[in-house]
């Protein structure tokens, strides 16, 4: 009998999505539901966005584009990284993905081998350990604890790095704690990554929405040349 690949059993979904599906079922039954499970805006796209989309479709811009993303968009993203992250990225180094999960899966498939170890924040996005296991690697959590104001314990991370460690994932501002990792912590994470030759996946999806004293915060983990790693 034909079997499904064993790696599928290592993947798990998100509890929030399961709750959302159940909530939608209750809505179809006429129940009034207040949704707290997903981070979905309670408003629709602004009129200029809708108009631009409508205009693009009317103009025939509904064909396949470059698999890396629309060139003009990649140029804009590279410029954004230079302005906000001080990362001298070029458009050819940018890939546009349809959502965070796809971006993470592409990055992890490129960097993680079976038998590797991947360090990830706990609590954190459940896809980090799920994808890791699906790739035949071991997910190694590092804690974000209240006693540390939900900052990563760099000493704990250092203890958990082994010869099999290949990738360190960090997420700041963090979901679900909301913590912005301090500059001191990020510098230490960067130092560990350089010392142990680790790739860093910096999940900064919430960074554009984080403002401190009127200044937008853009945390960068892999500093002092990490962005230019070339192998």
mmCIF file of C-alpha atoms in Angstrom:
data_model
loop_
_atom_site.group_PDB
_atom_site.id
_atom_site.type_symbol
_atom_site.label_atom_id
_atom_site.label_comp_id
_atom_site.label_asym_id
_atom_site.label_seq_id
_atom_site.Cartn_x
_atom_site.Cartn_y
_atom_site.Cartn_z
ATOM 1 C CA UNK A 1 0.000 0.000 0.000
ATOM 2 C CA UNK A 2 1.290 3.442 -0.938
ATOM 3 C CA UNK A 3 2.506 5.427 2.059
ATOM 4 C CA UNK A 4 2.777 9.102 2.882
ATOM 5 C CA UNK A 5 6.348 10.235 3.537
ATOM 6 C CA UNK A 6 7.300 9.805 7.191
ATOM 7 C CA UNK A 7 8.455 13.424 7.429
ATOM 8 C CA UNK A 8 4.822 14.527 7.294
ATOM 9 C CA UNK A 9 4.267 13.001 10.739
ATOM 10 C CA UNK A 10 6.908 15.383 12.099
ATOM 11 C CA UNK A 11 4.990 18.467 10.968
ATOM 12 C CA UNK A 12 2.329 20.025 13.126
ATOM 13 C CA UNK A 13 -0.018 22.919 12.600
ATOM 14 C CA UNK A 14 -0.778 25.919 14.761
ATOM 15 C CA UNK A 15 -3.210 25.722 17.634
ATOM 16 C CA UNK A 16 -4.424 29.216 16.779
ATOM 17 C CA UNK A 17 -5.522 28.066 13.341
ATOM 18 C CA UNK A 18 -7.375 25.095 14.818
ATOM 19 C CA UNK A 19 -9.222 27.430 17.179
ATOM 20 C CA UNK A 20 -9.951 29.795 14.268
ATOM 21 C CA UNK A 21 -11.445 26.976 12.185
ATOM 22 C CA UNK A 22 -13.680 25.947 15.068
ATOM 23 C CA UNK A 23 -14.716 29.576 15.640
ATOM 24 C CA UNK A 24 -15.702 29.937 11.972
ATOM 25 C CA UNK A 25 -17.828 26.795 12.261
ATOM 26 C CA UNK A 26 -19.655 28.354 15.203
ATOM 27 C CA UNK A 27 -20.164 31.555 13.211
ATOM 28 C CA UNK A 28 -21.778 29.564 10.412
ATOM 29 C CA UNK A 29 -24.156 28.222 13.035
ATOM 30 C CA UNK A 30 -25.193 31.765 13.907
ATOM 31 C CA UNK A 31 -22.996 32.276 16.962
ATOM 32 C CA UNK A 32 -21.392 35.683 17.574
ATOM 33 C CA UNK A 33 -17.632 35.215 17.962
ATOM 34 C CA UNK A 34 -14.944 37.669 19.065
ATOM 35 C CA UNK A 35 -11.735 36.494 17.394
ATOM 36 C CA UNK A 36 -8.613 36.583 19.546
ATOM 37 C CA UNK A 37 -6.804 33.647 17.973
ATOM 38 C CA UNK A 38 -5.096 35.191 14.917
ATOM 39 C CA UNK A 39 -3.220 38.439 14.499
ATOM 40 C CA UNK A 40 -5.541 39.596 11.734
ATOM 41 C CA UNK A 41 -6.286 43.325 11.282
ATOM 42 C CA UNK A 42 -9.855 44.436 11.933
ATOM 43 C CA UNK A 43 -9.819 46.643 8.833
ATOM 44 C CA UNK A 44 -9.567 46.102 5.085
ATOM 45 C CA UNK A 45 -6.843 47.409 2.731
ATOM 46 C CA UNK A 46 -6.883 51.170 2.211
ATOM 47 C CA UNK A 47 -8.583 52.493 -0.912
ATOM 48 C CA UNK A 48 -5.299 53.366 -2.709
ATOM 49 C CA UNK A 49 -4.137 49.762 -2.281
ATOM 50 C CA UNK A 50 -7.387 48.394 -3.678
ATOM 51 C CA UNK A 51 -7.279 50.892 -6.560
ATOM 52 C CA UNK A 52 -3.685 49.979 -7.391
ATOM 53 C CA UNK A 53 -4.542 46.267 -7.427
ATOM 54 C CA UNK A 54 -7.592 46.863 -9.599
ATOM 55 C CA UNK A 55 -5.542 49.014 -11.975
ATOM 56 C CA UNK A 56 -2.772 46.418 -12.251
ATOM 57 C CA UNK A 57 -5.252 43.671 -13.177
ATOM 58 C CA UNK A 58 -7.008 45.948 -15.684
ATOM 59 C CA UNK A 59 -3.638 46.735 -17.251
ATOM 60 C CA UNK A 60 -2.970 43.043 -17.814
ATOM 61 C CA UNK A 61 -0.375 42.603 -15.066
ATOM 62 C CA UNK A 62 -1.712 39.164 -14.179
ATOM 63 C CA UNK A 63 0.923 36.952 -15.788
ATOM 64 C CA UNK A 64 3.769 34.955 -14.291
ATOM 65 C CA UNK A 65 6.613 37.079 -12.986
ATOM 66 C CA UNK A 66 10.190 36.286 -11.993
ATOM 67 C CA UNK A 67 10.294 33.423 -9.499
ATOM 68 C CA UNK A 68 12.367 35.664 -7.219
ATOM 69 C CA UNK A 69 9.715 38.380 -7.257
ATOM 70 C CA UNK A 70 8.928 41.479 -9.306
ATOM 71 C CA UNK A 71 12.280 43.234 -9.986
ATOM 72 C CA UNK A 72 11.000 46.669 -8.955
ATOM 73 C CA UNK A 73 9.757 45.253 -5.655
ATOM 74 C CA UNK A 74 13.071 43.556 -4.975
ATOM 75 C CA UNK A 75 14.876 46.832 -5.665
ATOM 76 C CA UNK A 76 12.566 48.598 -3.219
ATOM 77 C CA UNK A 77 13.170 45.934 -0.554
ATOM 78 C CA UNK A 78 16.941 46.195 -0.994
ATOM 79 C CA UNK A 79 16.686 49.962 -0.576
ATOM 80 C CA UNK A 80 14.506 49.492 2.517
ATOM 81 C CA UNK A 81 17.118 47.198 4.073
ATOM 82 C CA UNK A 82 19.829 49.776 3.432
ATOM 83 C CA UNK A 83 17.765 52.561 5.014
ATOM 84 C CA UNK A 84 16.462 50.654 8.024
ATOM 85 C CA UNK A 85 18.981 47.837 8.693
ATOM 86 C CA UNK A 86 22.221 49.284 7.292
ATOM 87 C CA UNK A 87 22.485 46.060 5.277
ATOM 88 C CA UNK A 88 24.074 46.648 1.891
ATOM 89 C CA UNK A 89 21.812 44.172 0.112
ATOM 90 C CA UNK A 90 21.412 44.055 -3.645
ATOM 91 C CA UNK A 91 18.179 43.281 -5.450
ATOM 92 C CA UNK A 92 19.602 39.978 -6.709
ATOM 93 C CA UNK A 93 20.035 38.908 -3.073
ATOM 94 C CA UNK A 94 16.328 39.454 -2.315
ATOM 95 C CA UNK A 95 13.631 36.811 -2.704
ATOM 96 C CA UNK A 96 9.956 37.676 -2.318
ATOM 97 C CA UNK A 97 7.856 34.921 -0.749
ATOM 98 C CA UNK A 98 4.065 34.611 -0.375
ATOM 99 C CA UNK A 99 4.023 34.775 3.403
ATOM 100 C CA UNK A 100 6.208 34.087 6.420
ATOM 101 C CA UNK A 101 5.856 30.294 6.385
ATOM 102 C CA UNK A 102 7.068 30.048 2.797
ATOM 103 C CA UNK A 103 9.988 32.396 3.488
ATOM 104 C CA UNK A 104 10.994 30.336 6.512
ATOM 105 C CA UNK A 105 10.655 27.042 4.659
ATOM 106 C CA UNK A 106 12.823 28.255 1.774
ATOM 107 C CA UNK A 107 15.509 29.566 4.134
ATOM 108 C CA UNK A 108 15.510 26.441 6.283
ATOM 109 C CA UNK A 109 15.561 24.056 3.306
ATOM 110 C CA UNK A 110 18.619 25.934 2.037
ATOM 111 C CA UNK A 111 20.486 25.840 5.361
ATOM 112 C CA UNK A 112 19.414 22.751 7.358
ATOM 113 C CA UNK A 113 20.661 19.225 6.713
ATOM 114 C CA UNK A 114 19.322 16.003 8.285
ATOM 115 C CA UNK A 115 21.067 15.506 11.612
ATOM 116 C CA UNK A 116 21.642 19.225 12.190
ATOM 117 C CA UNK A 117 20.426 21.066 15.265
ATOM 118 C CA UNK A 118 18.411 24.295 15.064
ATOM 119 C CA UNK A 119 18.122 26.630 18.036
ATOM 120 C CA UNK A 120 14.806 28.461 18.338
ATOM 121 C CA UNK A 121 13.035 30.694 20.913
ATOM 122 C CA UNK A 122 10.477 29.179 23.271
ATOM 123 C CA UNK A 123 7.765 30.406 23.434
ATOM 124 C CA UNK A 124 7.760 31.187 19.761
ATOM 125 C CA UNK A 125 6.262 30.527 16.345
ATOM 126 C CA UNK A 126 5.344 26.803 16.293
ATOM 127 C CA UNK A 127 6.542 26.503 12.715
ATOM 128 C CA UNK A 128 10.205 26.794 13.823
ATOM 129 C CA UNK A 129 10.388 23.344 15.460
ATOM 130 C CA UNK A 130 7.861 21.854 13.041
ATOM 131 C CA UNK A 131 9.898 22.680 9.927
ATOM 132 C CA UNK A 132 13.084 21.634 11.705
ATOM 133 C CA UNK A 133 11.726 18.158 12.441
ATOM 134 C CA UNK A 134 10.308 17.895 8.916
ATOM 135 C CA UNK A 135 13.816 18.443 7.551
ATOM 136 C CA UNK A 136 15.196 15.596 9.649
ATOM 137 C CA UNK A 137 16.946 17.903 12.105
ATOM 138 C CA UNK A 138 16.625 18.358 15.863
ATOM 139 C CA UNK A 139 14.821 21.392 17.281
ATOM 140 C CA UNK A 140 16.625 22.812 20.329
ATOM 141 C CA UNK A 141 14.626 25.421 22.291
ATOM 142 C CA UNK A 142 16.108 28.290 24.280
ATOM 143 C CA UNK A 143 13.875 29.906 26.848
ATOM 144 C CA UNK A 144 12.353 33.374 26.999
ATOM 145 C CA UNK A 145 11.550 33.666 30.693
ATOM 146 C CA UNK A 146 9.787 36.358 32.702
ATOM 147 C CA UNK A 147 12.651 36.521 35.204
ATOM 148 C CA UNK A 148 14.852 37.740 32.311
ATOM 149 C CA UNK A 149 12.139 40.111 31.037
ATOM 150 C CA UNK A 150 11.656 37.566 28.221
ATOM 151 C CA UNK A 151 15.119 38.311 26.828
ATOM 152 C CA UNK A 152 17.077 35.299 25.534
ATOM 153 C CA UNK A 153 19.502 33.784 28.007
ATOM 154 C CA UNK A 154 22.715 33.983 26.043
ATOM 155 C CA UNK A 155 24.462 31.663 28.503
ATOM 156 C CA UNK A 156 21.751 29.052 27.910
ATOM 157 C CA UNK A 157 22.122 29.389 24.147
ATOM 158 C CA UNK A 158 25.890 28.976 24.457
ATOM 159 C CA UNK A 159 25.440 25.784 26.514
ATOM 160 C CA UNK A 160 23.090 24.317 23.942
ATOM 161 C CA UNK A 161 25.327 24.912 20.925
ATOM 162 C CA UNK A 162 26.929 21.667 19.799
ATOM 163 C CA UNK A 163 29.029 20.489 16.844
ATOM 164 C CA UNK A 164 25.709 19.664 15.132
ATOM 165 C CA UNK A 165 24.278 23.186 15.484
ATOM 166 C CA UNK A 166 23.852 24.906 12.137
ATOM 167 C CA UNK A 167 21.126 27.552 12.514
ATOM 168 C CA UNK A 168 19.961 29.917 15.242
ATOM 169 C CA UNK A 169 16.526 31.482 14.840
ATOM 170 C CA UNK A 170 15.514 34.629 16.652
ATOM 171 C CA UNK A 171 12.312 36.656 16.503
ATOM 172 C CA UNK A 172 12.266 40.269 17.679
ATOM 173 C CA UNK A 173 9.868 41.861 18.410
ATOM 174 C CA UNK A 174 8.900 38.469 19.693
ATOM 175 C CA UNK A 175 5.627 36.638 19.221
ATOM 176 C CA UNK A 176 4.011 35.934 21.666
ATOM 177 C CA UNK A 177 5.851 37.870 24.409
ATOM 178 C CA UNK A 178 6.070 41.191 22.545
ATOM 179 C CA UNK A 179 9.644 41.621 23.784
ATOM 180 C CA UNK A 180 12.175 43.581 21.753
ATOM 181 C CA UNK A 181 15.550 41.936 22.227
ATOM 182 C CA UNK A 182 18.087 44.382 23.657
ATOM 183 C CA UNK A 183 21.116 45.594 21.712
ATOM 184 C CA UNK A 184 23.368 43.883 24.261
ATOM 185 C CA UNK A 185 21.636 40.532 23.710
ATOM 186 C CA UNK A 186 21.762 40.892 19.939
ATOM 187 C CA UNK A 187 25.473 41.677 20.050
ATOM 188 C CA UNK A 188 26.090 38.547 22.122
ATOM 189 C CA UNK A 189 23.970 36.408 19.774
ATOM 190 C CA UNK A 190 25.962 37.761 16.842
ATOM 191 C CA UNK A 191 29.215 36.928 18.633
ATOM 192 C CA UNK A 192 28.057 33.359 19.295
ATOM 193 C CA UNK A 193 27.026 32.947 15.675
ATOM 194 C CA UNK A 194 30.423 34.099 14.446
ATOM 195 C CA UNK A 195 32.299 31.966 16.982
ATOM 196 C CA UNK A 196 30.424 28.784 16.092
ATOM 197 C CA UNK A 197 29.881 29.540 12.384
ATOM 198 C CA UNK A 198 26.095 29.483 12.683
ATOM 199 C CA UNK A 199 23.578 30.814 10.229
ATOM 200 C CA UNK A 200 21.112 33.239 11.823
ATOM 201 C CA UNK A 201 17.522 33.438 10.607
ATOM 202 C CA UNK A 202 16.287 36.822 11.821
ATOM 203 C CA UNK A 203 12.488 36.780 11.862
ATOM 204 C CA UNK A 204 11.725 40.498 12.160
ATOM 205 C CA UNK A 205 8.196 40.425 10.807
ATOM 206 C CA UNK A 206 6.896 42.739 13.548
ATOM 207 C CA UNK A 207 9.793 45.208 13.503
ATOM 208 C CA UNK A 208 8.109 47.849 11.271
ATOM 209 C CA UNK A 209 5.298 48.122 13.840
ATOM 210 C CA UNK A 210 7.560 48.668 16.859
ATOM 211 C CA UNK A 211 8.256 52.226 17.969
ATOM 212 C CA UNK A 212 10.200 53.345 21.047
ATOM 213 C CA UNK A 213 10.175 57.036 21.996
ATOM 214 C CA UNK A 214 8.994 57.922 18.528
ATOM 215 C CA UNK A 215 11.843 56.084 16.791
ATOM 216 C CA UNK A 216 11.120 52.982 14.770
ATOM 217 C CA UNK A 217 13.084 49.974 15.977
ATOM 218 C CA UNK A 218 14.729 47.630 13.503
ATOM 219 C CA UNK A 219 16.629 44.917 15.383
ATOM 220 C CA UNK A 220 19.435 43.157 13.540
ATOM 221 C CA UNK A 221 20.993 40.027 15.000
ATOM 222 C CA UNK A 222 23.839 39.215 12.659
ATOM 223 C CA UNK A 223 26.067 42.248 12.958
ATOM 224 C CA UNK A 224 29.629 43.180 12.012
ATOM 225 C CA UNK A 225 29.757 41.506 8.633
ATOM 226 C CA UNK A 226 27.311 38.664 9.145
ATOM 227 C CA UNK A 227 25.117 39.836 6.294
ATOM 228 C CA UNK A 228 27.992 39.309 3.885
ATOM 229 C CA UNK A 229 28.629 35.647 4.622
ATOM 230 C CA UNK A 230 29.421 34.185 1.225
ATOM 231 C CA UNK A 231 29.512 30.377 1.438
#
